[in-house]
Amino acid sequence: MSGAEVYAALFGGQVDPDWESYASCREVDADLFFPEERESAGRVKAICRSCSVRDECLATAIRRGESHGIWGGMTARERGALARSLRDDGFAVPRAARRPA
């Protein structure tokens, strides 16, 4: 996918406010999506790959500046790299919100 296609998929339209009710993870233990450092995220990412609202989930995490967990099949580090890459390509991508300490 090109940067433009990724951007359009993530930020090109309105996000259904009820997207979470369609998520593949809705009946899975939420703790799985917050693995300990160095713990594999492969099992969780497999759930995300088959999810019909993966883009909405990922866009929501980037917009909110989520700094933990697996969202839309990506870790916080992967989401940050994606957002930086899109910004470098000239797309208006929200910067991660700073969380109070």
mmCIF file with all atom_site columns, C-alpha atoms in Angstrom:
data_model
loop_
_atom_site.group_PDB
_atom_site.id
_atom_site.type_symbol
_atom_site.label_atom_id
_atom_site.label_alt_id
_atom_site.label_comp_id
_atom_site.label_asym_id
_atom_site.label_entity_id
_atom_site.label_seq_id
_atom_site.pdbx_PDB_ins_code
_atom_site.Cartn_x
_atom_site.Cartn_y
_atom_site.Cartn_z
_atom_site.occupancy
_atom_site.B_iso_or_equiv
_atom_site.pdbx_formal_charge
_atom_site.auth_seq_id
_atom_site.auth_comp_id
_atom_site.auth_asym_id
_atom_site.auth_atom_id
_atom_site.pdbx_PDB_model_num
ATOM 1   C CA . MET A 1 1   ? 0.000   0.000   0.000  1.00 0.00 ? 1   MET A CA 1
ATOM 2   C CA . SER A 1 2   ? 1.234   3.485   -0.790 1.00 0.00 ? 2   SER A CA 1
ATOM 3   C CA . GLY A 1 3   ? 1.345   6.225   1.828  1.00 0.00 ? 3   GLY A CA 1
ATOM 4   C CA . ALA A 1 4   ? -1.718  7.800   0.237  1.00 0.00 ? 4   ALA A CA 1
ATOM 5   C CA . GLU A 1 5   ? -3.660  4.537   0.427  1.00 0.00 ? 5   GLU A CA 1
ATOM 6   C CA . VAL A 1 6   ? -2.680  4.000   4.062  1.00 0.00 ? 6   VAL A CA 1
ATOM 7   C CA . TYR A 1 7   ? -3.610  7.564   4.938  1.00 0.00 ? 7   TYR A CA 1
ATOM 8   C CA . ALA A 1 8   ? -6.977  7.306   3.140  1.00 0.00 ? 8   ALA A CA 1
ATOM 9   C CA . ALA A 1 9   ? -7.754  4.010   4.864  1.00 0.00 ? 9   ALA A CA 1
ATOM 10  C CA . LEU A 1 10  ? -6.945  5.414   8.291  1.00 0.00 ? 10  LEU A CA 1
ATOM 11  C CA . PHE A 1 11  ? -8.024  9.042   8.123  1.00 0.00 ? 11  PHE A CA 1
ATOM 12  C CA . GLY A 1 12  ? -10.007 9.433   4.914  1.00 0.00 ? 12  GLY A CA 1
ATOM 13  C CA . GLY A 1 13  ? -13.484 9.087   6.334  1.00 0.00 ? 13  GLY A CA 1
ATOM 14  C CA . GLN A 1 14  ? -15.581 9.216   9.424  1.00 0.00 ? 14  GLN A CA 1
ATOM 15  C CA . VAL A 1 15  ? -14.916 6.549   12.013 1.00 0.00 ? 15  VAL A CA 1
ATOM 16  C CA . ASP A 1 16  ? -18.088 4.786   13.113 1.00 0.00 ? 16  ASP A CA 1
ATOM 17  C CA . PRO A 1 17  ? -18.394 5.613   16.818 1.00 0.00 ? 17  PRO A CA 1
ATOM 18  C CA . ASP A 1 18  ? -19.690 2.081   17.406 1.00 0.00 ? 18  ASP A CA 1
ATOM 19  C CA . TRP A 1 19  ? -16.740 0.355   15.680 1.00 0.00 ? 19  TRP A CA 1
ATOM 20  C CA . GLU A 1 20  ? -15.745 -1.403  18.902 1.00 0.00 ? 20  GLU A CA 1
ATOM 21  C CA . SER A 1 21  ? -18.985 -3.399  18.886 1.00 0.00 ? 21  SER A CA 1
ATOM 22  C CA . TYR A 1 22  ? -17.809 -5.044  15.627 1.00 0.00 ? 22  TYR A CA 1
ATOM 23  C CA . ALA A 1 23  ? -14.242 -5.730  16.757 1.00 0.00 ? 23  ALA A CA 1
ATOM 24  C CA . SER A 1 24  ? -12.933 -9.300  16.703 1.00 0.00 ? 24  SER A CA 1
ATOM 25  C CA . CYS A 1 25  ? -11.404 -8.706  20.133 1.00 0.00 ? 25  CYS A CA 1
ATOM 26  C CA . ARG A 1 26  ? -14.633 -7.769  21.917 1.00 0.00 ? 26  ARG A CA 1
ATOM 27  C CA . GLU A 1 27  ? -14.935 -11.198 23.518 1.00 0.00 ? 27  GLU A CA 1
ATOM 28  C CA . VAL A 1 28  ? -11.216 -11.743 24.123 1.00 0.00 ? 28  VAL A CA 1
ATOM 29  C CA . ASP A 1 29  ? -9.435  -10.978 27.389 1.00 0.00 ? 29  ASP A CA 1
ATOM 30  C CA . ALA A 1 30  ? -8.259  -7.369  27.043 1.00 0.00 ? 30  ALA A CA 1
ATOM 31  C CA . ASP A 1 31  ? -5.041  -8.170  28.918 1.00 0.00 ? 31  ASP A CA 1
ATOM 32  C CA . LEU A 1 32  ? -3.838  -10.059 25.833 1.00 0.00 ? 32  LEU A CA 1
ATOM 33  C CA . PHE A 1 33  ? -3.648  -6.736  23.997 1.00 0.00 ? 33  PHE A CA 1
ATOM 34  C CA . PHE A 1 34  ? -1.255  -5.315  26.577 1.00 0.00 ? 34  PHE A CA 1
ATOM 35  C CA . PRO A 1 35  ? 1.607   -7.823  26.549 1.00 0.00 ? 35  PRO A CA 1
ATOM 36  C CA . GLU A 1 36  ? 4.522   -7.459  28.913 1.00 0.00 ? 36  GLU A CA 1
ATOM 37  C CA . GLU A 1 37  ? 7.713   -6.076  27.436 1.00 0.00 ? 37  GLU A CA 1
ATOM 38  C CA . ARG A 1 38  ? 9.473   -8.701  25.299 1.00 0.00 ? 38  ARG A CA 1
ATOM 39  C CA . GLU A 1 39  ? 6.335   -10.870 25.294 1.00 0.00 ? 39  GLU A CA 1
ATOM 40  C CA . SER A 1 40  ? 5.267   -11.938 21.805 1.00 0.00 ? 40  SER A CA 1
ATOM 41  C CA . ALA A 1 41  ? 2.331   -10.099 20.284 1.00 0.00 ? 41  ALA A CA 1
ATOM 42  C CA . GLY A 1 42  ? 1.873   -12.638 17.491 1.00 0.00 ? 42  GLY A CA 1
ATOM 43  C CA . ARG A 1 43  ? -1.295  -14.230 18.854 1.00 0.00 ? 43  ARG A CA 1
ATOM 44  C CA . VAL A 1 44  ? -2.950  -10.859 19.329 1.00 0.00 ? 44  VAL A CA 1
ATOM 45  C CA . LYS A 1 45  ? -1.893  -9.584  15.922 1.00 0.00 ? 45  LYS A CA 1
ATOM 46  C CA . ALA A 1 46  ? -3.489  -12.684 14.372 1.00 0.00 ? 46  ALA A CA 1
ATOM 47  C CA . ILE A 1 47  ? -6.814  -11.674 15.927 1.00 0.00 ? 47  ILE A CA 1
ATOM 48  C CA . CYS A 1 48  ? -6.378  -8.176  14.493 1.00 0.00 ? 48  CYS A CA 1
ATOM 49  C CA . ARG A 1 49  ? -5.563  -9.438  10.994 1.00 0.00 ? 49  ARG A CA 1
ATOM 50  C CA . SER A 1 50  ? -9.028  -10.971 10.665 1.00 0.00 ? 50  SER A CA 1
ATOM 51  C CA . CYS A 1 51  ? -10.849 -7.978  12.145 1.00 0.00 ? 51  CYS A CA 1
ATOM 52  C CA . SER A 1 52  ? -13.288 -6.011  9.987  1.00 0.00 ? 52  SER A CA 1
ATOM 53  C CA . VAL A 1 53  ? -12.660 -2.758  11.903 1.00 0.00 ? 53  VAL A CA 1
ATOM 54  C CA . ARG A 1 54  ? -8.867  -2.931  12.071 1.00 0.00 ? 54  ARG A CA 1
ATOM 55  C CA . ASP A 1 55  ? -8.387  0.429   10.293 1.00 0.00 ? 55  ASP A CA 1
ATOM 56  C CA . GLU A 1 56  ? -10.840 2.167   12.624 1.00 0.00 ? 56  GLU A CA 1
ATOM 57  C CA . CYS A 1 57  ? -9.041  0.718   15.627 1.00 0.00 ? 57  CYS A CA 1
ATOM 58  C CA . LEU A 1 58  ? -5.627  1.790   14.353 1.00 0.00 ? 58  LEU A CA 1
ATOM 59  C CA . ALA A 1 59  ? -6.817  5.287   13.416 1.00 0.00 ? 59  ALA A CA 1
ATOM 60  C CA . THR A 1 60  ? -8.426  5.708   16.840 1.00 0.00 ? 60  THR A CA 1
ATOM 61  C CA . ALA A 1 61  ? -5.213  4.688   18.600 1.00 0.00 ? 61  ALA A CA 1
ATOM 62  C CA . ILE A 1 62  ? -3.130  7.104   16.546 1.00 0.00 ? 62  ILE A CA 1
ATOM 63  C CA . ARG A 1 63  ? -5.619  9.950   17.049 1.00 0.00 ? 63  ARG A CA 1
ATOM 64  C CA . ARG A 1 64  ? -5.712  9.330   20.809 1.00 0.00 ? 64  ARG A CA 1
ATOM 65  C CA . GLY A 1 65  ? -1.964  8.928   21.087 1.00 0.00 ? 65  GLY A CA 1
ATOM 66  C CA . GLU A 1 66  ? -2.296  5.503   22.693 1.00 0.00 ? 66  GLU A CA 1
ATOM 67  C CA . SER A 1 67  ? 1.138   4.680   24.028 1.00 0.00 ? 67  SER A CA 1
ATOM 68  C CA . HIS A 1 68  ? 0.459   1.122   25.173 1.00 0.00 ? 68  HIS A CA 1
ATOM 69  C CA . GLY A 1 69  ? -1.066  -2.016  23.819 1.00 0.00 ? 69  GLY A CA 1
ATOM 70  C CA . ILE A 1 70  ? -1.850  -3.551  20.465 1.00 0.00 ? 70  ILE A CA 1
ATOM 71  C CA . TRP A 1 71  ? -4.326  -1.498  18.436 1.00 0.00 ? 71  TRP A CA 1
ATOM 72  C CA . GLY A 1 72  ? -5.209  -2.273  14.838 1.00 0.00 ? 72  GLY A CA 1
ATOM 73  C CA . GLY A 1 73  ? -2.587  -4.998  14.812 1.00 0.00 ? 73  GLY A CA 1
ATOM 74  C CA . MET A 1 74  ? 0.296   -2.679  15.713 1.00 0.00 ? 74  MET A CA 1
ATOM 75  C CA . THR A 1 75  ? 2.364   -2.050  18.811 1.00 0.00 ? 75  THR A CA 1
ATOM 76  C CA . ALA A 1 76  ? 2.892   1.496   20.091 1.00 0.00 ? 76  ALA A CA 1
ATOM 77  C CA . ARG A 1 77  ? 6.335   1.552   18.469 1.00 0.00 ? 77  ARG A CA 1
ATOM 78  C CA . GLU A 1 78  ? 4.908   0.388   15.125 1.00 0.00 ? 78  GLU A CA 1
ATOM 79  C CA . ARG A 1 79  ? 2.099   2.958   15.290 1.00 0.00 ? 79  ARG A CA 1
ATOM 80  C CA . GLY A 1 80  ? 4.610   5.699   16.014 1.00 0.00 ? 80  GLY A CA 1
ATOM 81  C CA . ALA A 1 81  ? 6.786   4.668   13.079 1.00 0.00 ? 81  ALA A CA 1
ATOM 82  C CA . LEU A 1 82  ? 3.753   4.584   10.763 1.00 0.00 ? 82  LEU A CA 1
ATOM 83  C CA . ALA A 1 83  ? 2.599   8.020   11.895 1.00 0.00 ? 83  ALA A CA 1
ATOM 84  C CA . ARG A 1 84  ? 6.113   9.498   11.464 1.00 0.00 ? 84  ARG A CA 1
ATOM 85  C CA . SER A 1 85  ? 6.425   7.949   8.008  1.00 0.00 ? 85  SER A CA 1
ATOM 86  C CA . LEU A 1 86  ? 3.103   9.395   6.890  1.00 0.00 ? 86  LEU A CA 1
ATOM 87  C CA . ARG A 1 87  ? 4.002   12.834  8.311  1.00 0.00 ? 87  ARG A CA 1
ATOM 88  C CA . ASP A 1 88  ? 7.366   12.657  6.507  1.00 0.00 ? 88  ASP A CA 1
ATOM 89  C CA . ASP A 1 89  ? 5.423   12.011  3.294  1.00 0.00 ? 89  ASP A CA 1
ATOM 90  C CA . GLY A 1 90  ? 3.440   15.214  3.912  1.00 0.00 ? 90  GLY A CA 1
ATOM 91  C CA . PHE A 1 91  ? 0.242   13.779  5.372  1.00 0.00 ? 91  PHE A CA 1
ATOM 92  C CA . ALA A 1 92  ? -1.503  15.469  8.290  1.00 0.00 ? 92  ALA A CA 1
ATOM 93  C CA . VAL A 1 93  ? -1.313  12.803  10.980 1.00 0.00 ? 93  VAL A CA 1
ATOM 94  C CA . PRO A 1 94  ? -2.028  13.692  14.609 1.00 0.00 ? 94  PRO A CA 1
ATOM 95  C CA . ARG A 1 95  ? 1.012   13.643  16.846 1.00 0.00 ? 95  ARG A CA 1
ATOM 96  C CA . ALA A 1 96  ? 0.782   11.438  19.912 1.00 0.00 ? 96  ALA A CA 1
ATOM 97  C CA . ALA A 1 97  ? -0.730  13.307  22.803 1.00 0.00 ? 97  ALA A CA 1
ATOM 98  C CA . ARG A 1 98  ? 1.554   13.755  25.748 1.00 0.00 ? 98  ARG A CA 1
ATOM 99  C CA . ARG A 1 99  ? 0.169   12.031  28.759 1.00 0.00 ? 99  ARG A CA 1
ATOM 100 C CA . PRO A 1 100 ? 0.511   13.638  32.175 1.00 0.00 ? 100 PRO A CA 1
ATOM 101 C CA . ALA A 1 101 ? 3.133   11.945  34.340 1.00 0.00 ? 101 ALA A CA 1
#
